[in-house]
Tab-separated table of C-alpha atoms in Angstrom:
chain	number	residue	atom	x	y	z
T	348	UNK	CA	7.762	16.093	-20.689
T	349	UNK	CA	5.574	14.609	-18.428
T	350	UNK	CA	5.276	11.537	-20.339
T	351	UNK	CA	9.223	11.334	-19.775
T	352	UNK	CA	9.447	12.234	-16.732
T	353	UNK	CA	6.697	9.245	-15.490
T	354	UNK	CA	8.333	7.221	-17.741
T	355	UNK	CA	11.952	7.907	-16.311
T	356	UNK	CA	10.806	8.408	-12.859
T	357	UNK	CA	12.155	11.711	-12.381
T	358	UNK	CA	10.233	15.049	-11.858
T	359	UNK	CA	10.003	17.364	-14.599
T	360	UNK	CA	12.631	19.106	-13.285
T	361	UNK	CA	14.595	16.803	-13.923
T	362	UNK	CA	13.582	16.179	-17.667
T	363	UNK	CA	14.139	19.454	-18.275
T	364	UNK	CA	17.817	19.668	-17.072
T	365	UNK	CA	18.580	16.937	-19.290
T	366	UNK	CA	17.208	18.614	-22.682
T	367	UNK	CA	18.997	21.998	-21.561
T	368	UNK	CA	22.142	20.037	-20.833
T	369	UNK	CA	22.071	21.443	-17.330
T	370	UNK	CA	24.196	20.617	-14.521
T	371	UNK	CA	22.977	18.684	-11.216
T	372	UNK	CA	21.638	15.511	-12.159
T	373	UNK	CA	23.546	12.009	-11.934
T	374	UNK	CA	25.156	9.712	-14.929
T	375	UNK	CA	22.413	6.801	-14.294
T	376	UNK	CA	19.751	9.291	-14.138
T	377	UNK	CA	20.393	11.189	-17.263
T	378	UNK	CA	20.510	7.567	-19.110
T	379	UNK	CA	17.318	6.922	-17.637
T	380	UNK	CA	16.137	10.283	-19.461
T	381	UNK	CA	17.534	9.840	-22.370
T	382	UNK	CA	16.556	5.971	-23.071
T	383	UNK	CA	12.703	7.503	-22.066
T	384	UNK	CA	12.834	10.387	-24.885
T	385	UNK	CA	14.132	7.852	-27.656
T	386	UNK	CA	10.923	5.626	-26.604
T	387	UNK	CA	8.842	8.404	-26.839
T	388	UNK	CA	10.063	10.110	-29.669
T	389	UNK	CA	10.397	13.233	-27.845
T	390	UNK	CA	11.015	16.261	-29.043
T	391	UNK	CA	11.920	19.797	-27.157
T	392	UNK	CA	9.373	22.300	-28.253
T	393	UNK	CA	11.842	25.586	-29.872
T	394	UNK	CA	8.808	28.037	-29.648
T	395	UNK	CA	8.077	27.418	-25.988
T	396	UNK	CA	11.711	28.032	-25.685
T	397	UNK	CA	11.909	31.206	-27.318
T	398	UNK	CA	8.222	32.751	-25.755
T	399	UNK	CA	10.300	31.627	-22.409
T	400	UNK	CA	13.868	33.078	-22.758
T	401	UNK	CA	13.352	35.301	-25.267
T	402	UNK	CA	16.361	34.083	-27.786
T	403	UNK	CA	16.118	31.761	-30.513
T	404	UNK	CA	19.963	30.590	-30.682
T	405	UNK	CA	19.686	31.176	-34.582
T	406	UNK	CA	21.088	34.196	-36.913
T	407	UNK	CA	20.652	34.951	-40.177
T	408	UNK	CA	23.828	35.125	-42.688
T	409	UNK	CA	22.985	36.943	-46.001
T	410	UNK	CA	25.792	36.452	-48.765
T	411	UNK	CA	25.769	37.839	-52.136
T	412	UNK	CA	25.787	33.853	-53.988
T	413	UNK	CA	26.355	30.375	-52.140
T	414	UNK	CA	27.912	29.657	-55.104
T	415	UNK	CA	30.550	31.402	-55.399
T	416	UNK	CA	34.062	29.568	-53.883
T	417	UNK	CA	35.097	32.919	-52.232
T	418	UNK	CA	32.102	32.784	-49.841
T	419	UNK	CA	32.404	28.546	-48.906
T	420	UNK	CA	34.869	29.225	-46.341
T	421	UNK	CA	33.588	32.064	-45.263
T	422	UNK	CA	29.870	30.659	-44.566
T	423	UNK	CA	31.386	27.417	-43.118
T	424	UNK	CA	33.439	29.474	-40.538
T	425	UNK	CA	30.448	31.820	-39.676
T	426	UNK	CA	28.724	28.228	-38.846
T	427	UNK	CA	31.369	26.573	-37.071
T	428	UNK	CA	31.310	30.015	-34.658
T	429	UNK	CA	27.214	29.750	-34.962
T	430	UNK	CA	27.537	26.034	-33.376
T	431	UNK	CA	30.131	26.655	-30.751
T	432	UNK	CA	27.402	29.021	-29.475
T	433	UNK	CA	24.707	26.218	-29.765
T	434	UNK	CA	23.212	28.044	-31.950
T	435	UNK	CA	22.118	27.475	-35.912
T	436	UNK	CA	22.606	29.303	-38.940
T	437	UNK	CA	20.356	30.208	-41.679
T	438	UNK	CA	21.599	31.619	-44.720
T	439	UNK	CA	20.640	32.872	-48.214
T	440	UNK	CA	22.096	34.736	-51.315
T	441	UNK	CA	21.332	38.495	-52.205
T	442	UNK	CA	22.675	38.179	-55.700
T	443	UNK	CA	23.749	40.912	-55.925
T	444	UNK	CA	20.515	42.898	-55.726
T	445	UNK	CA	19.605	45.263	-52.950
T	446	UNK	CA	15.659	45.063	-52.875
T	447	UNK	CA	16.402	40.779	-52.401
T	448	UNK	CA	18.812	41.698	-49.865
T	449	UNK	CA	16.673	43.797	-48.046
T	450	UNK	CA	13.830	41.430	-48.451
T	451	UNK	CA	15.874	38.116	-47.046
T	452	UNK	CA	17.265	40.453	-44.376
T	453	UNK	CA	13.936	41.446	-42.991
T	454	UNK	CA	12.589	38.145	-43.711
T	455	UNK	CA	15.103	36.653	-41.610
T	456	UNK	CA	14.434	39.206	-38.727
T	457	UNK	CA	10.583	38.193	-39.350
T	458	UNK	CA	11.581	35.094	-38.011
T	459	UNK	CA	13.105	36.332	-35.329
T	460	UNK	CA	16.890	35.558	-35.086
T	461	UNK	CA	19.022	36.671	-32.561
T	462	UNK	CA	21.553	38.299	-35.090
T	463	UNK	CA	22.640	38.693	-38.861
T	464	UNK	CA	25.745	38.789	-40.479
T	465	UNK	CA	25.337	40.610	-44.051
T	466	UNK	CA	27.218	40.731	-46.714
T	467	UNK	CA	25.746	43.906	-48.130
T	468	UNK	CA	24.547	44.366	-51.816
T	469	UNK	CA	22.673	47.814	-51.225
T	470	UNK	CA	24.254	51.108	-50.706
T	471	UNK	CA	21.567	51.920	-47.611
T	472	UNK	CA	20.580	50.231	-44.315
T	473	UNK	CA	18.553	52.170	-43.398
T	474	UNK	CA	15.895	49.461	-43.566
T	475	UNK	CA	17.609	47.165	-40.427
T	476	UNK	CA	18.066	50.539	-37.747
T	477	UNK	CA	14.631	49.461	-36.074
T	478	UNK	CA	15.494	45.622	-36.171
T	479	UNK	CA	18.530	46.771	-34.561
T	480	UNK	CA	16.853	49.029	-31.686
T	481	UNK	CA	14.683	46.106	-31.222
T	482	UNK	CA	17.796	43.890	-30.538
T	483	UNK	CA	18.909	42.431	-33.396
T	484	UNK	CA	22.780	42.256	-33.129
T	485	UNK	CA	24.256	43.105	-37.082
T	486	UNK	CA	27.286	42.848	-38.092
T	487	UNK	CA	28.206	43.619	-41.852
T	488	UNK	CA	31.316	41.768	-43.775
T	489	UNK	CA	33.572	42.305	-46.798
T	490	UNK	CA	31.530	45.399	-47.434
T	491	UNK	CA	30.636	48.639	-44.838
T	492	UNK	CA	27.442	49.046	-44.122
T	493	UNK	CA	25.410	52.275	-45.644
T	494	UNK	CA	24.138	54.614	-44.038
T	495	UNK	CA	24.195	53.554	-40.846
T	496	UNK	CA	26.786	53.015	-37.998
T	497	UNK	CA	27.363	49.575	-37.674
T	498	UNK	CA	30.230	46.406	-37.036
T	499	UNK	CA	32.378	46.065	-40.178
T	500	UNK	CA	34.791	43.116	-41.006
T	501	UNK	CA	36.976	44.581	-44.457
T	502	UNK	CA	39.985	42.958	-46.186
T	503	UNK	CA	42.538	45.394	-46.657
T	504	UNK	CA	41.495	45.746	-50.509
T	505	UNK	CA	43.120	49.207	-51.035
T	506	UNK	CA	46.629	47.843	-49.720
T	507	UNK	CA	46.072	44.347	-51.379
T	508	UNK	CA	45.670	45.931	-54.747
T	509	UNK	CA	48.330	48.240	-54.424
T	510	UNK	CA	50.463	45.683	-53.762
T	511	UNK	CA	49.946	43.635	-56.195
T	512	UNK	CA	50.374	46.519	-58.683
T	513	UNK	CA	53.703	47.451	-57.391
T	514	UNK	CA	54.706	43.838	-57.942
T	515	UNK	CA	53.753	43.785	-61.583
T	516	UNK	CA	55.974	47.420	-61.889
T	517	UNK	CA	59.152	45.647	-60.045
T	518	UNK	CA	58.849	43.293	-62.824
T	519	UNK	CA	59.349	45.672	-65.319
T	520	UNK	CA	55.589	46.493	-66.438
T	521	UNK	CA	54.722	49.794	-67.110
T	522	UNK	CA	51.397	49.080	-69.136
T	523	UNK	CA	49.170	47.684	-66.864
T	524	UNK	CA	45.502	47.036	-66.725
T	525	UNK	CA	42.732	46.851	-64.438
T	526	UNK	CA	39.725	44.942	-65.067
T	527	UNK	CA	37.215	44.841	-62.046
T	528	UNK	CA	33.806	44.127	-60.628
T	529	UNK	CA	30.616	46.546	-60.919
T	530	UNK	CA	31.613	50.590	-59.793
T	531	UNK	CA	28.960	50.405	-56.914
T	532	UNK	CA	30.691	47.910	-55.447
T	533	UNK	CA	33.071	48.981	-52.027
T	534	UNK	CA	35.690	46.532	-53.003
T	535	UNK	CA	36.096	47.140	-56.282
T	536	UNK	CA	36.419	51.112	-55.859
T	537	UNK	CA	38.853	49.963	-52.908
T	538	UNK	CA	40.842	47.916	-55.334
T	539	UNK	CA	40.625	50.375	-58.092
T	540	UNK	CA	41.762	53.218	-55.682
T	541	UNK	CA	45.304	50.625	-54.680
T	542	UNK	CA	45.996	49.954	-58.410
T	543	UNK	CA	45.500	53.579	-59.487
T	544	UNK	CA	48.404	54.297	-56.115
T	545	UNK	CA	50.588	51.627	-57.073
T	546	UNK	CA	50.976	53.565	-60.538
T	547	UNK	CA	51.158	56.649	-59.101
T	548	UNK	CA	53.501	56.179	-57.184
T	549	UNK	CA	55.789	54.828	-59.843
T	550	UNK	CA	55.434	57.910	-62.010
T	551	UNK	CA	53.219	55.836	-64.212
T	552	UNK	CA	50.541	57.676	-66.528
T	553	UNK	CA	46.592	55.003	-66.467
T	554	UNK	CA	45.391	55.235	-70.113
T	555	UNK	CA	41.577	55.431	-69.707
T	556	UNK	CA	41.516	52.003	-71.884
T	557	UNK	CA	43.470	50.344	-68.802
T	558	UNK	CA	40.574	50.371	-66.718
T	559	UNK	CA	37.343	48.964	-66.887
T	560	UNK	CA	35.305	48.400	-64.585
T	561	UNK	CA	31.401	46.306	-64.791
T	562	UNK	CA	29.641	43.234	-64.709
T	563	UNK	CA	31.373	40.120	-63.828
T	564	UNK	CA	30.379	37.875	-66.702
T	565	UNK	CA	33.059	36.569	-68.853
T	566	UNK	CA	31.668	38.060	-72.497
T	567	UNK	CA	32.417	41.479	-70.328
T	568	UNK	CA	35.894	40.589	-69.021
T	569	UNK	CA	36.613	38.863	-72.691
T	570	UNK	CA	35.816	42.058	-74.241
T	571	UNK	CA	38.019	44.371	-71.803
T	572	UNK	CA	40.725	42.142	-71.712
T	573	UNK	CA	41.232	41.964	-75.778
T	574	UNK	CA	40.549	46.125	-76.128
T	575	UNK	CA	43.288	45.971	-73.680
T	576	UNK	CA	45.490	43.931	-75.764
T	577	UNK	CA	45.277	45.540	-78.776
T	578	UNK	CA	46.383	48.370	-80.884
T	579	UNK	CA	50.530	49.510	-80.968
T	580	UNK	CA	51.263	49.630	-77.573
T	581	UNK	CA	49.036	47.047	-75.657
T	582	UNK	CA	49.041	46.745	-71.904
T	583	UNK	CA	52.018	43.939	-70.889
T	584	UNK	CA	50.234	43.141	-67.236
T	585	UNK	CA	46.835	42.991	-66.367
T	586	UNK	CA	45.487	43.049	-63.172
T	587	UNK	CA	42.351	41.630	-62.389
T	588	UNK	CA	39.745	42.677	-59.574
T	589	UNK	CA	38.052	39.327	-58.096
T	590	UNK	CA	38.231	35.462	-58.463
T	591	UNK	CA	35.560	35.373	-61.277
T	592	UNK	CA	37.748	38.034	-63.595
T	593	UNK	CA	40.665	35.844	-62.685
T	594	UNK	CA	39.251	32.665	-63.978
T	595	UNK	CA	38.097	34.275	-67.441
T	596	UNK	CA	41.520	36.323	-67.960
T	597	UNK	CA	43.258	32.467	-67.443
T	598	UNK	CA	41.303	30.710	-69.875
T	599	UNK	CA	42.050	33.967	-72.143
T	600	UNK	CA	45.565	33.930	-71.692
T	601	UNK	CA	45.976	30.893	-71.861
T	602	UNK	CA	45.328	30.812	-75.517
T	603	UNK	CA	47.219	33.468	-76.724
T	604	UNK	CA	51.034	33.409	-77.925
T	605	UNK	CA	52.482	36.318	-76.305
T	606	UNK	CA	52.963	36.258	-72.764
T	607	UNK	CA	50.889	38.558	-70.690
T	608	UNK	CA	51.733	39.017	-66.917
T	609	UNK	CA	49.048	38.535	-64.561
T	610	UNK	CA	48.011	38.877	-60.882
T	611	UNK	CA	44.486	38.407	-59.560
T	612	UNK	CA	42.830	39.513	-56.181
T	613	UNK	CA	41.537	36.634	-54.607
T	614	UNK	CA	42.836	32.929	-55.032
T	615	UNK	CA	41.113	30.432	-57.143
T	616	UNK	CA	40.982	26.668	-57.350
T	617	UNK	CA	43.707	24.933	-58.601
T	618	UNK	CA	45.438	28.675	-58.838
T	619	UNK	CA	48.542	26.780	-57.195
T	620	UNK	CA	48.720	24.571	-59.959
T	621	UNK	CA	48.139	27.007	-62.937
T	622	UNK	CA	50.723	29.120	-61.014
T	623	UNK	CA	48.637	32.136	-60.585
T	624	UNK	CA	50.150	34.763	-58.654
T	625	UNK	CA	46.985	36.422	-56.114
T	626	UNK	CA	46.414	38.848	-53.569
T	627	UNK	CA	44.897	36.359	-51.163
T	628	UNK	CA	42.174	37.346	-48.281
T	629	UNK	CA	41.132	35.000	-45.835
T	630	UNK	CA	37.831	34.458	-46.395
T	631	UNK	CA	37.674	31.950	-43.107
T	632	UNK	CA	39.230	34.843	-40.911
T	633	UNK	CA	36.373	37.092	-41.931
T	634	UNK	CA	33.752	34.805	-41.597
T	635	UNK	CA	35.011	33.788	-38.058
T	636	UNK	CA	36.090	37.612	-37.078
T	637	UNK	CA	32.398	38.938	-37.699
T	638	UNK	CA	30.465	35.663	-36.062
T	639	UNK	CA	32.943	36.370	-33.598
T	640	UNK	CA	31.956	39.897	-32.782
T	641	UNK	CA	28.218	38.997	-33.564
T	642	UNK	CA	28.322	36.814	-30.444
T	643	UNK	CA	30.368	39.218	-28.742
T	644	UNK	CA	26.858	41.700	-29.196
T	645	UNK	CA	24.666	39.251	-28.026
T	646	UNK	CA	26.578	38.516	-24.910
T	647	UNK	CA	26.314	42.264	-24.023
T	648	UNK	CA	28.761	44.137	-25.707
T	649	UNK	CA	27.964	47.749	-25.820
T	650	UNK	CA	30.904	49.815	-27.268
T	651	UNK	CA	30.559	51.818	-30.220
T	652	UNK	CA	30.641	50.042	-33.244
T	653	UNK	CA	34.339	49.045	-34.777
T	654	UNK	CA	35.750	49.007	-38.754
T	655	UNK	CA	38.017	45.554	-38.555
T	656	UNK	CA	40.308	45.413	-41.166
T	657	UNK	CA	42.187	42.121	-42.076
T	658	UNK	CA	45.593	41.867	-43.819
T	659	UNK	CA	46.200	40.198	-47.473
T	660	UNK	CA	49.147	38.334	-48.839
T	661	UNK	CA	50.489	38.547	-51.864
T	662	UNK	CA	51.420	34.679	-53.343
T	663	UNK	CA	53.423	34.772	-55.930
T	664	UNK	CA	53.485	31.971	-58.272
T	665	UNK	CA	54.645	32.695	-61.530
T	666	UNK	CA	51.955	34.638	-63.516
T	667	UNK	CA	53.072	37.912	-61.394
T	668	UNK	CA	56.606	37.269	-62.026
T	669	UNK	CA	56.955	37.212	-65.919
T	670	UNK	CA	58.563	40.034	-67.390
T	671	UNK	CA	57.283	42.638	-70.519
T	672	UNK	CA	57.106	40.676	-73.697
């Protein structure tokens, strides 16, 4: 800085507005800054900064895979919050295991961000109550946290599901299956829990063979979705718990001759074209709602910590809409 400053004939002062993006210093004499860091190749030192004010204007985002499509939008809006805060965001994928979450979660504390959003994969957090004593703001996403009181951003899965059931019935289904994501999982019990309403509240009996519930692979949901098919009275509907079931009960149905009725929770690629009727969340509006509150923390907020729950739309398209065979 001093280098700059002689350089720019300024005090350091002065440098040092210019780098914070400060107010009181003139057009000509900010140029004069600015053309005498480029020449020097300087740099603003981030760990002064911190040992100074304390904040690192970074937080940690822990997701359960950057790879899946549902959690794209839902990262990029976290960021685009992150950077209207001037601050940057450093994520990472639990996949799906609890000891990796805990470990990136604490790793990312370690390196001392100001918050983290988490997408939890665990069942108890436990493990972040004396990061957040110490500060750390937390706010959890698409899943409650366990254990522990904390900030929670949901999609209505319970009412999504249920919805989407009761569409299938007003079609005319009465045979309806449920294939879904692991039993440990919040949303899937959530969505379980709406489909298993929906029926009820039809009058409709749920053969233990309509349900299965497990890993997401498609061998899994192959195997569900034929045992489901088969045998004298078949289901006529399935309903299916997640994007990833969605995309292997498509390529499934897509081969077979009788037509099967279908409505997935979540939207998929191309699900417009393929006219594939969904419960859609907005994975954006979560993303955005829990950065949102995050930032809302770290400005000062002290209430008691809030359950956020965001609506779903049902879009039909077709696949929802064809009747028993």
């Amino acid at each position: 800085m001093k280098d700059v400053a002689a350089r720019a004939g300024v005090g350091l002062k002065t440098v040092s507005r210019v780098v914070n993006g400060e107010a009181g210093v003139t057009a000509d004499t900010e140029r004069r800054v600015q053309e005498a860091i480029e020449a020097l190749g300087f740099r603003r030192n981030d760990s002064a900064r911190v040992l100074r004010k304390g904040r690192t204007a970074s937080v940690g985002l822990v997701l359960e895979d950057l790879a899946d499509p549902f959690y794209g939008p839902l990262s990029r809006a976290v960021e685009e919050v992150a950077r209207a805060h001037g601050a940057l965001l450093i994520n990472g994928s639990s996949a799906e295991d609890p000891e990796r979450e805990q470990e990136l979660a604490l790793a990312l504390c370690a390196r001392r961000v100001d918050g983290l959003i988490v997408i939890p994969a665990g069942t108890d957090h436990r493990y972040l109550e004396p990061e957040m004593r110490a500060g750390v703001a937390t706010v959890f996403v698409d899943r409650p946290a366990g254990r522990i009181d904390a900030d929670v951003v949901l999609s209505d899965n319970y009412g999504g599901a249920r919805a989407g059931v009761a569409h299938l019935i007003a079609h005319g289904h009465r045979r309806i299956g449920f294939i879904g994501d692991q039993p440990r999982i919040h949303t899937a019990v959530e969505r379980l829990r709406g489909y298993r309403a929906a029926m009820e509240d039809a009058g409709l009996r749920v053969d233990d063979g309509w349900v299965s519930l497990g890993p997401t692979d498609p061998e899994r949901v192959r195997a569900a979705l034929s045992a489901m098919l088969a045998g004298p009275e078949p289901v006529t509907a399935v309903f299916a718990g997640n994007n990833r079931v969605t995309v292997t009960v498509v390529r499934e149905l897509a081969g077979r001759e009788r037509p099967v009725a279908f409505v997935g929770f979540d939207d998929i690629e191309l699900g417009d074209l393929l006219g594939i009727t969904v419960i859609a969340q907005d994975a954006a509006a979560l993303g955005r709602t829990a950065a949102e509150r995050l930032f809302r923390r770290l400005d000062g907020l002290d209430d008691a910590p809030a359950r956020t729950v965001l609506d779903t739309v049902l879009v039909p398209r077709g696949s929802g809409e064809l009747p028993p065979a």
